[in-house]
PDB file of C-alpha atoms in Angstrom:
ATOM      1  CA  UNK A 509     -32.449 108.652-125.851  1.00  0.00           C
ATOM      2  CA  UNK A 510     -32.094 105.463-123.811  1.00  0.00           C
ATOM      3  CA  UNK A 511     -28.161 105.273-124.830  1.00  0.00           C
ATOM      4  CA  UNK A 512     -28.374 108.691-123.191  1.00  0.00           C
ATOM      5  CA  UNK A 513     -29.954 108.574-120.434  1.00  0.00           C
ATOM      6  CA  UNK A 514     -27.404 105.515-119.550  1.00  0.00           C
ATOM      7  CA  UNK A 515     -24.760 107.122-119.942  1.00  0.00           C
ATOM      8  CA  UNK A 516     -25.913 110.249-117.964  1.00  0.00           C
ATOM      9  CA  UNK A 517     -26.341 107.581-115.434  1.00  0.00           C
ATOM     10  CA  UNK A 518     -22.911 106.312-115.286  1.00  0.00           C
ATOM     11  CA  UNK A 519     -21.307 109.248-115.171  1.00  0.00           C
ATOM     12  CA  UNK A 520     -23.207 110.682-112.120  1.00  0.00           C
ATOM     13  CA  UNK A 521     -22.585 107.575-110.601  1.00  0.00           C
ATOM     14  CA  UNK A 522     -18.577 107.647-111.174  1.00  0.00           C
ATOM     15  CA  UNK A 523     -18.942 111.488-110.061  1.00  0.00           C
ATOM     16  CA  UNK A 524     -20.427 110.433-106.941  1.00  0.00           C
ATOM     17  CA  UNK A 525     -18.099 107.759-106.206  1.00  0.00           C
ATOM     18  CA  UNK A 526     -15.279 110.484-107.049  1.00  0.00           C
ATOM     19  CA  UNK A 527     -16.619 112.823-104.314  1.00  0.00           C
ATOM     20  CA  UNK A 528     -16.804 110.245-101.620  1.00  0.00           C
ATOM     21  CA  UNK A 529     -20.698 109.348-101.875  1.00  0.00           C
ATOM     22  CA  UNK A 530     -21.311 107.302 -98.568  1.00  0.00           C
ATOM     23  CA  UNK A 531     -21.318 103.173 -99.443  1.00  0.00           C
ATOM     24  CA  UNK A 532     -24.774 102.019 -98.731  1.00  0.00           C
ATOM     25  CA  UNK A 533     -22.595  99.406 -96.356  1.00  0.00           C
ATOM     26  CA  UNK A 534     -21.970 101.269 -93.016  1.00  0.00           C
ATOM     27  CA  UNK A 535     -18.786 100.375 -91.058  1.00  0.00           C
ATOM     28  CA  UNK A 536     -18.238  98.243 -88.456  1.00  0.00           C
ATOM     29  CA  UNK A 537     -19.528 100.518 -85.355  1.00  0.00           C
ATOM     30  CA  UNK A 538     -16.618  99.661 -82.096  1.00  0.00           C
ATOM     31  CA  UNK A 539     -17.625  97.456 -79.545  1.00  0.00           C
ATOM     32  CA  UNK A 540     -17.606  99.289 -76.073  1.00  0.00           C
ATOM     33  CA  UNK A 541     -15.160  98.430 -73.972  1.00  0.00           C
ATOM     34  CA  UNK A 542     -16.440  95.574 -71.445  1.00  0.00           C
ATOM     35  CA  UNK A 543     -17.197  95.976 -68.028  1.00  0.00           C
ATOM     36  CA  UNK A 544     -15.160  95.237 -64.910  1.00  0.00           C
ATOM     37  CA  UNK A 545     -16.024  91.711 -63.675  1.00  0.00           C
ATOM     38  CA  UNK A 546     -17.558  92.265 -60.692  1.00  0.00           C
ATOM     39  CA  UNK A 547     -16.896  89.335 -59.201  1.00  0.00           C
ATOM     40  CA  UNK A 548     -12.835  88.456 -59.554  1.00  0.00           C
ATOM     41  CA  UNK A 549     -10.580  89.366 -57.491  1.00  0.00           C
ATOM     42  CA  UNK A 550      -7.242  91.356 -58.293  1.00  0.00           C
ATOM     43  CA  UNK A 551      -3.819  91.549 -57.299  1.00  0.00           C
ATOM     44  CA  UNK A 552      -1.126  93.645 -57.491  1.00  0.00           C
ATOM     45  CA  UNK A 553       1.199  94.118 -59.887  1.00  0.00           C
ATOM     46  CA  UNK A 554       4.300  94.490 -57.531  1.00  0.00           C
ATOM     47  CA  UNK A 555       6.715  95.267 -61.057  1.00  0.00           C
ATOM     48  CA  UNK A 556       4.459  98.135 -61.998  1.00  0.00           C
ATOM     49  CA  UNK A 557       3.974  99.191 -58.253  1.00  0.00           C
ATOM     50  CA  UNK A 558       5.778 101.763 -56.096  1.00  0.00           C
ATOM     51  CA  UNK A 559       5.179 103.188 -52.406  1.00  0.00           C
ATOM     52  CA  UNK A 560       7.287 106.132 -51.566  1.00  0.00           C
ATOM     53  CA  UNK A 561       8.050 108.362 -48.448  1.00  0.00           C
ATOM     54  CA  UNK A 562      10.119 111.208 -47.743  1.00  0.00           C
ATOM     55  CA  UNK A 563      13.274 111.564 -45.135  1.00  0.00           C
ATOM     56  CA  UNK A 564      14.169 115.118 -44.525  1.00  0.00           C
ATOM     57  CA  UNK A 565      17.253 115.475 -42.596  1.00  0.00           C
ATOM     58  CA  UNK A 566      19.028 118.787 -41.598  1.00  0.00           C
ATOM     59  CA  UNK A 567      15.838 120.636 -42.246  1.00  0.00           C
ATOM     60  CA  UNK A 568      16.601 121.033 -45.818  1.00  0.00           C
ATOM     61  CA  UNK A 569      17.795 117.420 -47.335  1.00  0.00           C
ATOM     62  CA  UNK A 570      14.880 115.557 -48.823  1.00  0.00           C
ATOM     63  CA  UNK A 571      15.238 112.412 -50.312  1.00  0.00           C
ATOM     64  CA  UNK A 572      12.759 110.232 -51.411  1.00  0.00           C
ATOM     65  CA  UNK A 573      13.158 106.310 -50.734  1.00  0.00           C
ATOM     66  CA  UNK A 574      11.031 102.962 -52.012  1.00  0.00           C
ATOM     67  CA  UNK A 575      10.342  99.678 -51.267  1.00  0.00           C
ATOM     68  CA  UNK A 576      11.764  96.607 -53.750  1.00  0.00           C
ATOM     69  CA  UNK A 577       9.062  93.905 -52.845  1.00  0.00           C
ATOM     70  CA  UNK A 578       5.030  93.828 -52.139  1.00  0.00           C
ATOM     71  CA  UNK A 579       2.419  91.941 -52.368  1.00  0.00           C
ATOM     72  CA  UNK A 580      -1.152  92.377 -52.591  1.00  0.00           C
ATOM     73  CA  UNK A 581      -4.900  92.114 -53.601  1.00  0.00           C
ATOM     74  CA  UNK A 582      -8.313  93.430 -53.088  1.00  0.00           C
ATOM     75  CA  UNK A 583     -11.541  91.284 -53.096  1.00  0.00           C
ATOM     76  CA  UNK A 584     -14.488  91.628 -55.213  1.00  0.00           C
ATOM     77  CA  UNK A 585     -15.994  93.035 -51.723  1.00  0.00           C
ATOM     78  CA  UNK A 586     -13.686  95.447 -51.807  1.00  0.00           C
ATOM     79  CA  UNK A 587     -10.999  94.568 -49.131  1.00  0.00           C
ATOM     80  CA  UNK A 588      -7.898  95.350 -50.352  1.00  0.00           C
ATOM     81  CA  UNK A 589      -4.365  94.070 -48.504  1.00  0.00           C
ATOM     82  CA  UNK A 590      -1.156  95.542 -49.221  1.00  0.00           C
ATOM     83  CA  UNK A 591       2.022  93.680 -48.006  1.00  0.00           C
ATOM     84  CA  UNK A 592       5.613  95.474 -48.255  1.00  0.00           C
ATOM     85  CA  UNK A 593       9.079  93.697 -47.213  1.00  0.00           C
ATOM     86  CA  UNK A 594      10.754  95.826 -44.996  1.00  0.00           C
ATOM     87  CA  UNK A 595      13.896  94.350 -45.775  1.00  0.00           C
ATOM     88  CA  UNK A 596      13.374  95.660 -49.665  1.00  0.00           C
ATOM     89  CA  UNK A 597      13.996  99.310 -48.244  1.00  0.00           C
ATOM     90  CA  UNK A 598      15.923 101.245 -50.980  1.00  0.00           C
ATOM     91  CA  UNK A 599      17.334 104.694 -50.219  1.00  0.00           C
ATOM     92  CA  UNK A 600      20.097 104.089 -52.981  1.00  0.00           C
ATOM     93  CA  UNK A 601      22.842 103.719 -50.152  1.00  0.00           C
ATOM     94  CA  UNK A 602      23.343 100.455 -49.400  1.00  0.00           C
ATOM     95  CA  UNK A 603      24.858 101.205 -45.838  1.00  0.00           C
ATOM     96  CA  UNK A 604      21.728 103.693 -44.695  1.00  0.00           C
ATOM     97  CA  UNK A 605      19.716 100.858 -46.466  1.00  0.00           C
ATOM     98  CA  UNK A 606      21.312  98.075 -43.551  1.00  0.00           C
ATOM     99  CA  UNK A 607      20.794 100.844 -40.519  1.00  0.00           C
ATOM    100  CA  UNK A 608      16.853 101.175 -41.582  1.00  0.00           C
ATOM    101  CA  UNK A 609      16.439  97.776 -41.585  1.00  0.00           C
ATOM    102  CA  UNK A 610      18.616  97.040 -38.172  1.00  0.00           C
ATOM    103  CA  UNK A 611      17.893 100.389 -36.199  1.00  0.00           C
ATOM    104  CA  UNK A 612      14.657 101.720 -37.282  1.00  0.00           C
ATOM    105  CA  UNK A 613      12.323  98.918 -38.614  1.00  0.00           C
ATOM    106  CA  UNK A 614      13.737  96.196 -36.607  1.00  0.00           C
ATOM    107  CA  UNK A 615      12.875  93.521 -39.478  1.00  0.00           C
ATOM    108  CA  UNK A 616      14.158  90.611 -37.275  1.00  0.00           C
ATOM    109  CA  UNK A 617      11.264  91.193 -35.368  1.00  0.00           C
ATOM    110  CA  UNK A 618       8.912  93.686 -37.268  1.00  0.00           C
ATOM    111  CA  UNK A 619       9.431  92.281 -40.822  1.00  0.00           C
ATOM    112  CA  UNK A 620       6.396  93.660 -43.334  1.00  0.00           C
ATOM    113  CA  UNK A 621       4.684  96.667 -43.807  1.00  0.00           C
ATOM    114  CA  UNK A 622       0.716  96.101 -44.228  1.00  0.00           C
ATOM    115  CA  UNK A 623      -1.962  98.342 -45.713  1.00  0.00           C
ATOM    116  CA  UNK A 624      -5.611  97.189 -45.142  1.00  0.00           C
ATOM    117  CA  UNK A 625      -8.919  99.420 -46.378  1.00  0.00           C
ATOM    118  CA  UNK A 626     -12.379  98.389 -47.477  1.00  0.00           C
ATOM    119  CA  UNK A 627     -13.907 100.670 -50.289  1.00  0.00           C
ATOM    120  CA  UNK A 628     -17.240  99.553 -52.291  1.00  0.00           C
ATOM    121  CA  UNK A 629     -16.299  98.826 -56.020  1.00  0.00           C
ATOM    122  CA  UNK A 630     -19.323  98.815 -57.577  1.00  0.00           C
ATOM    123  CA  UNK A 631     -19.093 102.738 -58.439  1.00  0.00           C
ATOM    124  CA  UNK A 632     -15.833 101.227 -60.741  1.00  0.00           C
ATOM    125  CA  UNK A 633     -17.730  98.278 -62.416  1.00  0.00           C
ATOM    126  CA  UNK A 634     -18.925 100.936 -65.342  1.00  0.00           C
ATOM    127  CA  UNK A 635     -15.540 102.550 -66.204  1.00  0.00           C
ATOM    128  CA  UNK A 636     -14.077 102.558 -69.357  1.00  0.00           C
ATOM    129  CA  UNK A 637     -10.475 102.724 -70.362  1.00  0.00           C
ATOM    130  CA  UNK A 638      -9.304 106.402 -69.836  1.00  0.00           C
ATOM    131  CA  UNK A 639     -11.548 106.764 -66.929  1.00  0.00           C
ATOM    132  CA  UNK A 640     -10.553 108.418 -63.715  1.00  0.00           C
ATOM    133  CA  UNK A 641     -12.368 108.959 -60.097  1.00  0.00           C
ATOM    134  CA  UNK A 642     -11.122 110.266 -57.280  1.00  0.00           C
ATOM    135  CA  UNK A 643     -12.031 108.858 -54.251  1.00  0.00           C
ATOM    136  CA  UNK A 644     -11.592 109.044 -50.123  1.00  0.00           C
ATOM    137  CA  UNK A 645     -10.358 105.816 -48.584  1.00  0.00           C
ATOM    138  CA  UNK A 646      -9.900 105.042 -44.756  1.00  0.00           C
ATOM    139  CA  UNK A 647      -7.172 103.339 -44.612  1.00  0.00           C
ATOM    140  CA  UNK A 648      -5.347 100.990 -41.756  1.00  0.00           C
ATOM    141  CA  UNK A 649      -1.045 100.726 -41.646  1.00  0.00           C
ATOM    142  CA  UNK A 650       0.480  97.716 -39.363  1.00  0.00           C
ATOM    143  CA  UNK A 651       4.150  99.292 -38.741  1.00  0.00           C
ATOM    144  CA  UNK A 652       6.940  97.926 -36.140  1.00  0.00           C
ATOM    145  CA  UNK A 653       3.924  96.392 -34.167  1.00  0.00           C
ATOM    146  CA  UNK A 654       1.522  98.923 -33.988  1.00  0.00           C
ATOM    147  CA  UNK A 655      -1.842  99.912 -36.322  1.00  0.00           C
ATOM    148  CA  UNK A 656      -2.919 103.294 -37.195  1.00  0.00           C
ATOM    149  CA  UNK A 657      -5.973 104.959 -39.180  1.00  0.00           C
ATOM    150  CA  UNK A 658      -5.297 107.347 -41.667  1.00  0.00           C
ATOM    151  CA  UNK A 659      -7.088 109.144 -44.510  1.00  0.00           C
ATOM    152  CA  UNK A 660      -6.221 108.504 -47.743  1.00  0.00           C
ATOM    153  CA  UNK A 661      -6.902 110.983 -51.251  1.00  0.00           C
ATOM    154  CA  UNK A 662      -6.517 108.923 -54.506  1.00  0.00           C
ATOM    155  CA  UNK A 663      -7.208 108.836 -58.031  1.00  0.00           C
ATOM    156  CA  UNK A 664      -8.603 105.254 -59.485  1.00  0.00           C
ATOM    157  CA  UNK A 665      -7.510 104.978 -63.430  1.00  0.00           C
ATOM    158  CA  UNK A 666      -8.468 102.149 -65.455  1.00  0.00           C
ATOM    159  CA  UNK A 667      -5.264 101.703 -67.793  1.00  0.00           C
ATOM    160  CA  UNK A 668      -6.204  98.453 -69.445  1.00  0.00           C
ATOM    161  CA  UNK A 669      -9.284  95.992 -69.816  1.00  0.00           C
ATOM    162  CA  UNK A 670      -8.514  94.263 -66.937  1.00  0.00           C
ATOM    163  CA  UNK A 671      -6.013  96.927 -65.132  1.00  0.00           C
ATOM    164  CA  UNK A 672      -6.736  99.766 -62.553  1.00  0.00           C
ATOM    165  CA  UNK A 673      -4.030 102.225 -61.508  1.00  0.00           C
ATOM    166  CA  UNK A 674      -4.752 103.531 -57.483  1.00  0.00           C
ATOM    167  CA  UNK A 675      -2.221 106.488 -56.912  1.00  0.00           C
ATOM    168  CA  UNK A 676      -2.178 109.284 -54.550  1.00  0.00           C
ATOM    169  CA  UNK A 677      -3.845 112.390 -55.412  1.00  0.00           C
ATOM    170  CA  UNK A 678      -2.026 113.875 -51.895  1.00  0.00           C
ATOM    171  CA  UNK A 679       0.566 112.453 -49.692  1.00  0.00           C
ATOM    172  CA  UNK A 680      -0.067 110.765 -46.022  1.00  0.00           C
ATOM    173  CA  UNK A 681       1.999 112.202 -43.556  1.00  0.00           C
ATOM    174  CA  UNK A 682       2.885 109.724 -41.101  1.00  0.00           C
ATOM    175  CA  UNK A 683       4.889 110.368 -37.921  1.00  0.00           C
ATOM    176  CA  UNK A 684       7.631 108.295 -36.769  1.00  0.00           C
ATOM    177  CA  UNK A 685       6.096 108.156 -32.744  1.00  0.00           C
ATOM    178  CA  UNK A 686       2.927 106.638 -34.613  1.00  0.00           C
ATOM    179  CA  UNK A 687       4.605 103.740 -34.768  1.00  0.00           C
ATOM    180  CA  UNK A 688       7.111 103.949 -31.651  1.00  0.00           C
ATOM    181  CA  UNK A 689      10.135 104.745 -34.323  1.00  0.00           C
ATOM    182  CA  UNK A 690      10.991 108.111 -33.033  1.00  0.00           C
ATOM    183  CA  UNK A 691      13.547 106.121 -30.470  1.00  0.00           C
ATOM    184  CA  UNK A 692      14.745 104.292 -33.469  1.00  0.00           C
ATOM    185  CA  UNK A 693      15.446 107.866 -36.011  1.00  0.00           C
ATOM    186  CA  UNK A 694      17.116 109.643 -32.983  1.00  0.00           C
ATOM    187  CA  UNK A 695      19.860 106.276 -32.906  1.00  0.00           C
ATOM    188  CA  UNK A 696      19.610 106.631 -36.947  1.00  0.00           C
ATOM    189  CA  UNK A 697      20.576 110.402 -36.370  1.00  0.00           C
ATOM    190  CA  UNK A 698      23.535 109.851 -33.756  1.00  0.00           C
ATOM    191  CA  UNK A 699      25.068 107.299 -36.258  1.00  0.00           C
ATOM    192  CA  UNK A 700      25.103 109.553 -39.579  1.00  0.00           C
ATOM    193  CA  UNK A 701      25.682 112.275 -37.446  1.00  0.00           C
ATOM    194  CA  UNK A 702      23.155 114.477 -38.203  1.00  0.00           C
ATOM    195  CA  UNK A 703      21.809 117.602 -37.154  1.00  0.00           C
ATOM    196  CA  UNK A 704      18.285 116.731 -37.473  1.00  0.00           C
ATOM    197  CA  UNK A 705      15.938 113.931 -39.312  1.00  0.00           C
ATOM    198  CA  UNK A 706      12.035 115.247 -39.257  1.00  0.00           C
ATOM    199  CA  UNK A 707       9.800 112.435 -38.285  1.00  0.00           C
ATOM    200  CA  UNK A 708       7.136 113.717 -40.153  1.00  0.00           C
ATOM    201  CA  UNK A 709       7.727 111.343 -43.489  1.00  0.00           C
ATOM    202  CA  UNK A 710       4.987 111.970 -46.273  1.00  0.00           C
ATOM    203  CA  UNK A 711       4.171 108.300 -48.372  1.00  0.00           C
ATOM    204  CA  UNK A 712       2.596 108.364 -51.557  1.00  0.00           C
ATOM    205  CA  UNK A 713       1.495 105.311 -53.227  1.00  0.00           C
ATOM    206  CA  UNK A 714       0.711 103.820 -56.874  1.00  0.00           C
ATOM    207  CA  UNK A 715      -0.415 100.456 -57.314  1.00  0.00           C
ATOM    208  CA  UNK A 716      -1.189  98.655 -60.255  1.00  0.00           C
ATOM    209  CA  UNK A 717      -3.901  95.700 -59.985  1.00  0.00           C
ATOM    210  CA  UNK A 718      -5.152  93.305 -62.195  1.00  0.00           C
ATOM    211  CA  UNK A 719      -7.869  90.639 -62.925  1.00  0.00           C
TER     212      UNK A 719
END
């Protein structure tokens, strides 16, 4: 009866096993992805970066154009600078590339593009990987010697453990007399011969930043 009994034993215990019976050691449970650190700074990734804006000329063309170099970083406060070479233009024409820079940004005297807002971060501290917010920024441009508020719509990813992605969730639409450049697109016009340029130029933006 005991040989039995045994043997009844082992074989519900290889049936169970068969089946997929749950191992009285549990697996490892995932740790959580860690928290933003609150109190470093970050800086852009300029490689991973891009600000665009839009040229529409003859009231139909539109072309979209980039910058090659930046700079930037945003404090554990929240104050984030953005700097952009003005002499990194890139429209993919080399020539229209040199008239930018000579006739409408003036670099010789006007050389860098700068982007200043202040947004709280502590709504970001919690996010995990995946995670996306959308949020309203004021933001502040320095262009050709003059400074202008603007609002700004983005989306804040975090790609990476120690990596945010900021882009726009809607263009800014800047105008070219914001900055006094409207004297500078009607010389840009004469030269390329153009019917029209608008000065209405919409700029989108994504940044990457890292710890």
């Amino acid at each position: 009866m005991t040989i039995r009994l045994s043997i009844l034993a082992g074989a519900c215990a290889l049936a169970l096993t068969a089946c997929g019976a749950p191992s009285s050691t549990e697996a490892p449970v995932p740790a959580p992805a860690s928290s933003i650190d609150a109190s470093a700074d970050w800086h852009l990734v300029s490689e991973e970066s891009r600000l665009t804006f839009v040229s529409t000329k003859a009231d139909e063309l539109a072309e979209v154009h980039t910058f090659k170099t930046m700079t930037g970083s945003v404090t554990p406060e929240g104050a984030a600078t953005i700097e952009i070479a003005l002499d990194s233009v890139d429209t993919a024409i080399e020539l229209r590339d040199e008239r930018m820079r000579a006739m409408l940004f003036e670099t010789e005297t006007h050389p860098t593009l700068t982007i200043t807002s202040e947004t709280a971060l502590d709504a970001f501290s919690e996010m995990e990987e995946g995670d996306r917010k959308r949020i309203e920024a004021d933001i502040t441009v320095g262009l050709h010697g003059a400074e202008n508020a603007y609002f700004a719509d983005l989306f804040v990813t975090r790609v990476g453990a120690d990596k945010v992605l900021v882009e726009s969730a809607s263009p800014v639409l800047v105008h070219a007399a914001d900055f006094e450049l409207d004297a500078g697109l009607e010389a840009l016009r004469e030269v390329a011969a153009l019917p029209s340029i608008s000065p209405a130029v919409p700029v989108s933006v994504s940044f990457v930043f890292e710890q």
